[in-house]
Amino acid sequence: MVLFSRLALVAALLITPAAHADTRPTAKLVRCSQGDCLLIRGTRSSPATRITINDRAVEASGGRGWKVRVPVAAVRGLASPFARTLDVAVIDAAGQVERRESVRLPVGLMGHTTELASLVVRAR
């Protein structure tokens, strides 16, 4: 019985850090009042910290678990064409960077589309 309780304790200690290991910000495409928006979520130590995306301050809602909705048109203004990531930073009240992470953008978000005047399809 003692061996079982020790094994259970070791297993619990090994599993606990894994549950909190992935606290990187995430981004996904959502619908909003402006059309399509990028929803970026992350964590911070205090609600008093500021969030910047590519070194531009954004208004984040929430407490320690924050989120930002940015219209896709604004994201295209923040990032370079064909960008695959955004740089998200959490800045404390003293102006020091607490965390700086790269957030992967949804595939094809920053790509450009080509408008076709016509398309010819032939069967052989």
mmCIF file with all atom_site columns, C-alpha atoms in Angstrom:
data_model
loop_
_atom_site.group_PDB
_atom_site.id
_atom_site.type_symbol
_atom_site.label_atom_id
_atom_site.label_alt_id
_atom_site.label_comp_id
_atom_site.label_asym_id
_atom_site.label_entity_id
_atom_site.label_seq_id
_atom_site.pdbx_PDB_ins_code
_atom_site.Cartn_x
_atom_site.Cartn_y
_atom_site.Cartn_z
_atom_site.occupancy
_atom_site.B_iso_or_equiv
_atom_site.pdbx_formal_charge
_atom_site.auth_seq_id
_atom_site.auth_comp_id
_atom_site.auth_asym_id
_atom_site.auth_atom_id
_atom_site.pdbx_PDB_model_num
ATOM 1   C CA . MET A 1 1   ? 0.000   0.000  0.000   1.00 0.00 ? 1   MET A CA 1
ATOM 2   C CA . VAL A 1 2   ? 2.883   2.370  0.810   1.00 0.00 ? 2   VAL A CA 1
ATOM 3   C CA . LEU A 1 3   ? 4.429   1.681  -2.600  1.00 0.00 ? 3   LEU A CA 1
ATOM 4   C CA . PHE A 1 4   ? 1.138   2.495  -4.330  1.00 0.00 ? 4   PHE A CA 1
ATOM 5   C CA . SER A 1 5   ? 0.759   5.823  -2.482  1.00 0.00 ? 5   SER A CA 1
ATOM 6   C CA . ARG A 1 6   ? 4.351   6.795  -3.361  1.00 0.00 ? 6   ARG A CA 1
ATOM 7   C CA . LEU A 1 7   ? 3.752   5.970  -7.015  1.00 0.00 ? 7   LEU A CA 1
ATOM 8   C CA . ALA A 1 8   ? 0.534   7.996  -6.962  1.00 0.00 ? 8   ALA A CA 1
ATOM 9   C CA . LEU A 1 9   ? 2.380   10.966 -5.422  1.00 0.00 ? 9   LEU A CA 1
ATOM 10  C CA . VAL A 1 10  ? 5.166   10.813 -8.020  1.00 0.00 ? 10  VAL A CA 1
ATOM 11  C CA . ALA A 1 11  ? 2.611   10.565 -10.839 1.00 0.00 ? 11  ALA A CA 1
ATOM 12  C CA . ALA A 1 12  ? 0.694   13.573 -9.490  1.00 0.00 ? 12  ALA A CA 1
ATOM 13  C CA . LEU A 1 13  ? 3.874   15.639 -9.246  1.00 0.00 ? 13  LEU A CA 1
ATOM 14  C CA . LEU A 1 14  ? 4.837   14.760 -12.808 1.00 0.00 ? 14  LEU A CA 1
ATOM 15  C CA . ILE A 1 15  ? 1.410   15.553 -14.244 1.00 0.00 ? 15  ILE A CA 1
ATOM 16  C CA . THR A 1 16  ? 0.858   18.897 -12.454 1.00 0.00 ? 16  THR A CA 1
ATOM 17  C CA . PRO A 1 17  ? 3.559   20.934 -14.260 1.00 0.00 ? 17  PRO A CA 1
ATOM 18  C CA . ALA A 1 18  ? 2.364   19.627 -17.631 1.00 0.00 ? 18  ALA A CA 1
ATOM 19  C CA . ALA A 1 19  ? -1.090  21.072 -17.044 1.00 0.00 ? 19  ALA A CA 1
ATOM 20  C CA . HIS A 1 20  ? 0.343   24.589 -16.704 1.00 0.00 ? 20  HIS A CA 1
ATOM 21  C CA . ALA A 1 21  ? 3.269   24.260 -19.106 1.00 0.00 ? 21  ALA A CA 1
ATOM 22  C CA . ASP A 1 22  ? 1.570   25.662 -22.203 1.00 0.00 ? 22  ASP A CA 1
ATOM 23  C CA . THR A 1 23  ? 0.639   29.243 -21.298 1.00 0.00 ? 23  THR A CA 1
ATOM 24  C CA . ARG A 1 24  ? 1.723   30.719 -24.639 1.00 0.00 ? 24  ARG A CA 1
ATOM 25  C CA . PRO A 1 25  ? -0.725  33.108 -26.274 1.00 0.00 ? 25  PRO A CA 1
ATOM 26  C CA . THR A 1 26  ? -2.955  31.661 -28.979 1.00 0.00 ? 26  THR A CA 1
ATOM 27  C CA . ALA A 1 27  ? -4.693  33.194 -31.986 1.00 0.00 ? 27  ALA A CA 1
ATOM 28  C CA . LYS A 1 28  ? -7.749  32.112 -33.941 1.00 0.00 ? 28  LYS A CA 1
ATOM 29  C CA . LEU A 1 29  ? -10.082 33.643 -36.488 1.00 0.00 ? 29  LEU A CA 1
ATOM 30  C CA . VAL A 1 30  ? -13.558 34.590 -35.187 1.00 0.00 ? 30  VAL A CA 1
ATOM 31  C CA . ARG A 1 31  ? -16.570 36.632 -36.304 1.00 0.00 ? 31  ARG A CA 1
ATOM 32  C CA . CYS A 1 32  ? -17.040 40.063 -34.737 1.00 0.00 ? 32  CYS A CA 1
ATOM 33  C CA . SER A 1 33  ? -18.983 43.269 -35.391 1.00 0.00 ? 33  SER A CA 1
ATOM 34  C CA . GLN A 1 34  ? -16.333 44.469 -37.887 1.00 0.00 ? 34  GLN A CA 1
ATOM 35  C CA . GLY A 1 35  ? -16.503 41.188 -39.864 1.00 0.00 ? 35  GLY A CA 1
ATOM 36  C CA . ASP A 1 36  ? -13.613 38.801 -39.291 1.00 0.00 ? 36  ASP A CA 1
ATOM 37  C CA . CYS A 1 37  ? -11.346 39.332 -36.280 1.00 0.00 ? 37  CYS A CA 1
ATOM 38  C CA . LEU A 1 38  ? -8.303  37.657 -34.836 1.00 0.00 ? 38  LEU A CA 1
ATOM 39  C CA . LEU A 1 39  ? -8.886  36.600 -31.220 1.00 0.00 ? 39  LEU A CA 1
ATOM 40  C CA . ILE A 1 40  ? -5.631  36.497 -29.279 1.00 0.00 ? 40  ILE A CA 1
ATOM 41  C CA . ARG A 1 41  ? -5.643  35.054 -25.743 1.00 0.00 ? 41  ARG A CA 1
ATOM 42  C CA . GLY A 1 42  ? -2.949  34.732 -23.130 1.00 0.00 ? 42  GLY A CA 1
ATOM 43  C CA . THR A 1 43  ? -2.099  35.024 -19.454 1.00 0.00 ? 43  THR A CA 1
ATOM 44  C CA . ARG A 1 44  ? -0.422  37.714 -17.390 1.00 0.00 ? 44  ARG A CA 1
ATOM 45  C CA . SER A 1 45  ? 0.596   38.149 -13.780 1.00 0.00 ? 45  SER A CA 1
ATOM 46  C CA . SER A 1 46  ? -1.694  41.114 -13.100 1.00 0.00 ? 46  SER A CA 1
ATOM 47  C CA . PRO A 1 47  ? -4.573  42.930 -14.802 1.00 0.00 ? 47  PRO A CA 1
ATOM 48  C CA . ALA A 1 48  ? -2.516  46.142 -14.468 1.00 0.00 ? 48  ALA A CA 1
ATOM 49  C CA . THR A 1 49  ? -0.057  44.988 -17.138 1.00 0.00 ? 49  THR A CA 1
ATOM 50  C CA . ARG A 1 50  ? -0.345  46.178 -20.740 1.00 0.00 ? 50  ARG A CA 1
ATOM 51  C CA . ILE A 1 51  ? -0.396  44.056 -23.876 1.00 0.00 ? 51  ILE A CA 1
ATOM 52  C CA . THR A 1 52  ? 1.410   45.012 -27.087 1.00 0.00 ? 52  THR A CA 1
ATOM 53  C CA . ILE A 1 53  ? 1.217   43.349 -30.477 1.00 0.00 ? 53  ILE A CA 1
ATOM 54  C CA . ASN A 1 54  ? 4.229   44.009 -32.708 1.00 0.00 ? 54  ASN A CA 1
ATOM 55  C CA . ASP A 1 55  ? 5.184   46.859 -30.330 1.00 0.00 ? 55  ASP A CA 1
ATOM 56  C CA . ARG A 1 56  ? 1.779   48.572 -30.584 1.00 0.00 ? 56  ARG A CA 1
ATOM 57  C CA . ALA A 1 57  ? -0.384  48.826 -27.472 1.00 0.00 ? 57  ALA A CA 1
ATOM 58  C CA . VAL A 1 58  ? -3.783  47.141 -27.673 1.00 0.00 ? 58  VAL A CA 1
ATOM 59  C CA . GLU A 1 59  ? -6.748  47.167 -25.304 1.00 0.00 ? 59  GLU A CA 1
ATOM 60  C CA . ALA A 1 60  ? -7.017  43.782 -23.586 1.00 0.00 ? 60  ALA A CA 1
ATOM 61  C CA . SER A 1 61  ? -10.072 42.607 -21.678 1.00 0.00 ? 61  SER A CA 1
ATOM 62  C CA . GLY A 1 62  ? -10.068 40.163 -18.791 1.00 0.00 ? 62  GLY A CA 1
ATOM 63  C CA . GLY A 1 63  ? -7.975  39.794 -15.697 1.00 0.00 ? 63  GLY A CA 1
ATOM 64  C CA . ARG A 1 64  ? -5.038  37.421 -15.544 1.00 0.00 ? 64  ARG A CA 1
ATOM 65  C CA . GLY A 1 65  ? -6.480  35.571 -18.521 1.00 0.00 ? 65  GLY A CA 1
ATOM 66  C CA . TRP A 1 66  ? -6.631  38.319 -21.156 1.00 0.00 ? 66  TRP A CA 1
ATOM 67  C CA . LYS A 1 67  ? -8.010  38.459 -24.675 1.00 0.00 ? 67  LYS A CA 1
ATOM 68  C CA . VAL A 1 68  ? -7.843  40.909 -27.567 1.00 0.00 ? 68  VAL A CA 1
ATOM 69  C CA . ARG A 1 69  ? -10.043 41.045 -30.672 1.00 0.00 ? 69  ARG A CA 1
ATOM 70  C CA . VAL A 1 70  ? -8.298  42.703 -33.611 1.00 0.00 ? 70  VAL A CA 1
ATOM 71  C CA . PRO A 1 71  ? -10.056 43.139 -36.973 1.00 0.00 ? 71  PRO A CA 1
ATOM 72  C CA . VAL A 1 72  ? -8.235  41.331 -39.791 1.00 0.00 ? 72  VAL A CA 1
ATOM 73  C CA . ALA A 1 73  ? -7.719  44.648 -41.634 1.00 0.00 ? 73  ALA A CA 1
ATOM 74  C CA . ALA A 1 74  ? -5.914  46.008 -38.562 1.00 0.00 ? 74  ALA A CA 1
ATOM 75  C CA . VAL A 1 75  ? -3.822  42.828 -38.298 1.00 0.00 ? 75  VAL A CA 1
ATOM 76  C CA . ARG A 1 76  ? -2.703  43.384 -41.882 1.00 0.00 ? 76  ARG A CA 1
ATOM 77  C CA . GLY A 1 77  ? -1.614  46.884 -40.814 1.00 0.00 ? 77  GLY A CA 1
ATOM 78  C CA . LEU A 1 78  ? 0.296   45.504 -37.821 1.00 0.00 ? 78  LEU A CA 1
ATOM 79  C CA . ALA A 1 79  ? 2.178   42.742 -39.636 1.00 0.00 ? 79  ALA A CA 1
ATOM 80  C CA . SER A 1 80  ? 4.203   42.441 -42.786 1.00 0.00 ? 80  SER A CA 1
ATOM 81  C CA . PRO A 1 81  ? 2.716   40.720 -45.856 1.00 0.00 ? 81  PRO A CA 1
ATOM 82  C CA . PHE A 1 82  ? 2.873   36.915 -45.665 1.00 0.00 ? 82  PHE A CA 1
ATOM 83  C CA . ALA A 1 83  ? 3.701   37.051 -41.919 1.00 0.00 ? 83  ALA A CA 1
ATOM 84  C CA . ARG A 1 84  ? 3.222   33.807 -40.028 1.00 0.00 ? 84  ARG A CA 1
ATOM 85  C CA . THR A 1 85  ? 3.549   35.136 -36.483 1.00 0.00 ? 85  THR A CA 1
ATOM 86  C CA . LEU A 1 86  ? 2.837   38.191 -34.350 1.00 0.00 ? 86  LEU A CA 1
ATOM 87  C CA . ASP A 1 87  ? 5.061   39.367 -31.494 1.00 0.00 ? 87  ASP A CA 1
ATOM 88  C CA . VAL A 1 88  ? 2.980   39.660 -28.286 1.00 0.00 ? 88  VAL A CA 1
ATOM 89  C CA . ALA A 1 89  ? 4.494   41.256 -25.176 1.00 0.00 ? 89  ALA A CA 1
ATOM 90  C CA . VAL A 1 90  ? 3.203   41.671 -21.623 1.00 0.00 ? 90  VAL A CA 1
ATOM 91  C CA . ILE A 1 91  ? 4.547   44.898 -20.112 1.00 0.00 ? 91  ILE A CA 1
ATOM 92  C CA . ASP A 1 92  ? 4.359   45.652 -16.380 1.00 0.00 ? 92  ASP A CA 1
ATOM 93  C CA . ALA A 1 93  ? 3.467   48.992 -14.758 1.00 0.00 ? 93  ALA A CA 1
ATOM 94  C CA . ALA A 1 94  ? 7.151   50.054 -14.693 1.00 0.00 ? 94  ALA A CA 1
ATOM 95  C CA . GLY A 1 95  ? 7.423   49.592 -18.468 1.00 0.00 ? 95  GLY A CA 1
ATOM 96  C CA . GLN A 1 96  ? 9.529   46.419 -18.265 1.00 0.00 ? 96  GLN A CA 1
ATOM 97  C CA . VAL A 1 97  ? 8.757   43.497 -20.569 1.00 0.00 ? 97  VAL A CA 1
ATOM 98  C CA . GLU A 1 98  ? 7.474   40.614 -18.449 1.00 0.00 ? 98  GLU A CA 1
ATOM 99  C CA . ARG A 1 99  ? 7.072   38.173 -21.322 1.00 0.00 ? 99  ARG A CA 1
ATOM 100 C CA . ARG A 1 100 ? 7.531   38.280 -25.070 1.00 0.00 ? 100 ARG A CA 1
ATOM 101 C CA . GLU A 1 101 ? 6.101   35.457 -27.158 1.00 0.00 ? 101 GLU A CA 1
ATOM 102 C CA . SER A 1 102 ? 5.544   34.725 -30.815 1.00 0.00 ? 102 SER A CA 1
ATOM 103 C CA . VAL A 1 103 ? 1.948   33.856 -31.710 1.00 0.00 ? 103 VAL A CA 1
ATOM 104 C CA . ARG A 1 104 ? 1.304   31.726 -34.780 1.00 0.00 ? 104 ARG A CA 1
ATOM 105 C CA . LEU A 1 105 ? -1.289  33.155 -37.144 1.00 0.00 ? 105 LEU A CA 1
ATOM 106 C CA . PRO A 1 106 ? -3.954  30.974 -38.748 1.00 0.00 ? 106 PRO A CA 1
ATOM 107 C CA . VAL A 1 107 ? -2.672  29.493 -42.020 1.00 0.00 ? 107 VAL A CA 1
ATOM 108 C CA . GLY A 1 108 ? -3.190  31.799 -45.004 1.00 0.00 ? 108 GLY A CA 1
ATOM 109 C CA . LEU A 1 109 ? -4.424  34.784 -42.975 1.00 0.00 ? 109 LEU A CA 1
ATOM 110 C CA . MET A 1 110 ? -1.788  37.171 -44.319 1.00 0.00 ? 110 MET A CA 1
ATOM 111 C CA . GLY A 1 111 ? -1.687  35.687 -47.829 1.00 0.00 ? 111 GLY A CA 1
ATOM 112 C CA . HIS A 1 112 ? -3.011  37.575 -50.801 1.00 0.00 ? 112 HIS A CA 1
ATOM 113 C CA . THR A 1 113 ? -5.719  36.378 -53.126 1.00 0.00 ? 113 THR A CA 1
ATOM 114 C CA . THR A 1 114 ? -5.784  36.816 -56.862 1.00 0.00 ? 114 THR A CA 1
ATOM 115 C CA . GLU A 1 115 ? -9.075  37.830 -58.417 1.00 0.00 ? 115 GLU A CA 1
ATOM 116 C CA . LEU A 1 116 ? -9.741  35.968 -61.638 1.00 0.00 ? 116 LEU A CA 1
ATOM 117 C CA . ALA A 1 117 ? -11.585 37.652 -64.502 1.00 0.00 ? 117 ALA A CA 1
ATOM 118 C CA . SER A 1 118 ? -12.356 34.237 -65.968 1.00 0.00 ? 118 SER A CA 1
ATOM 119 C CA . LEU A 1 119 ? -11.425 30.618 -65.617 1.00 0.00 ? 119 LEU A CA 1
ATOM 120 C CA . VAL A 1 120 ? -11.372 28.191 -68.513 1.00 0.00 ? 120 VAL A CA 1
ATOM 121 C CA . VAL A 1 121 ? -11.760 24.483 -67.761 1.00 0.00 ? 121 VAL A CA 1
ATOM 122 C CA . ARG A 1 122 ? -11.510 21.978 -70.594 1.00 0.00 ? 122 ARG A CA 1
ATOM 123 C CA . ALA A 1 123 ? -12.389 18.315 -70.504 1.00 0.00 ? 123 ALA A CA 1
ATOM 124 C CA . ARG A 1 124 ? -10.234 15.896 -72.462 1.00 0.00 ? 124 ARG A CA 1
#
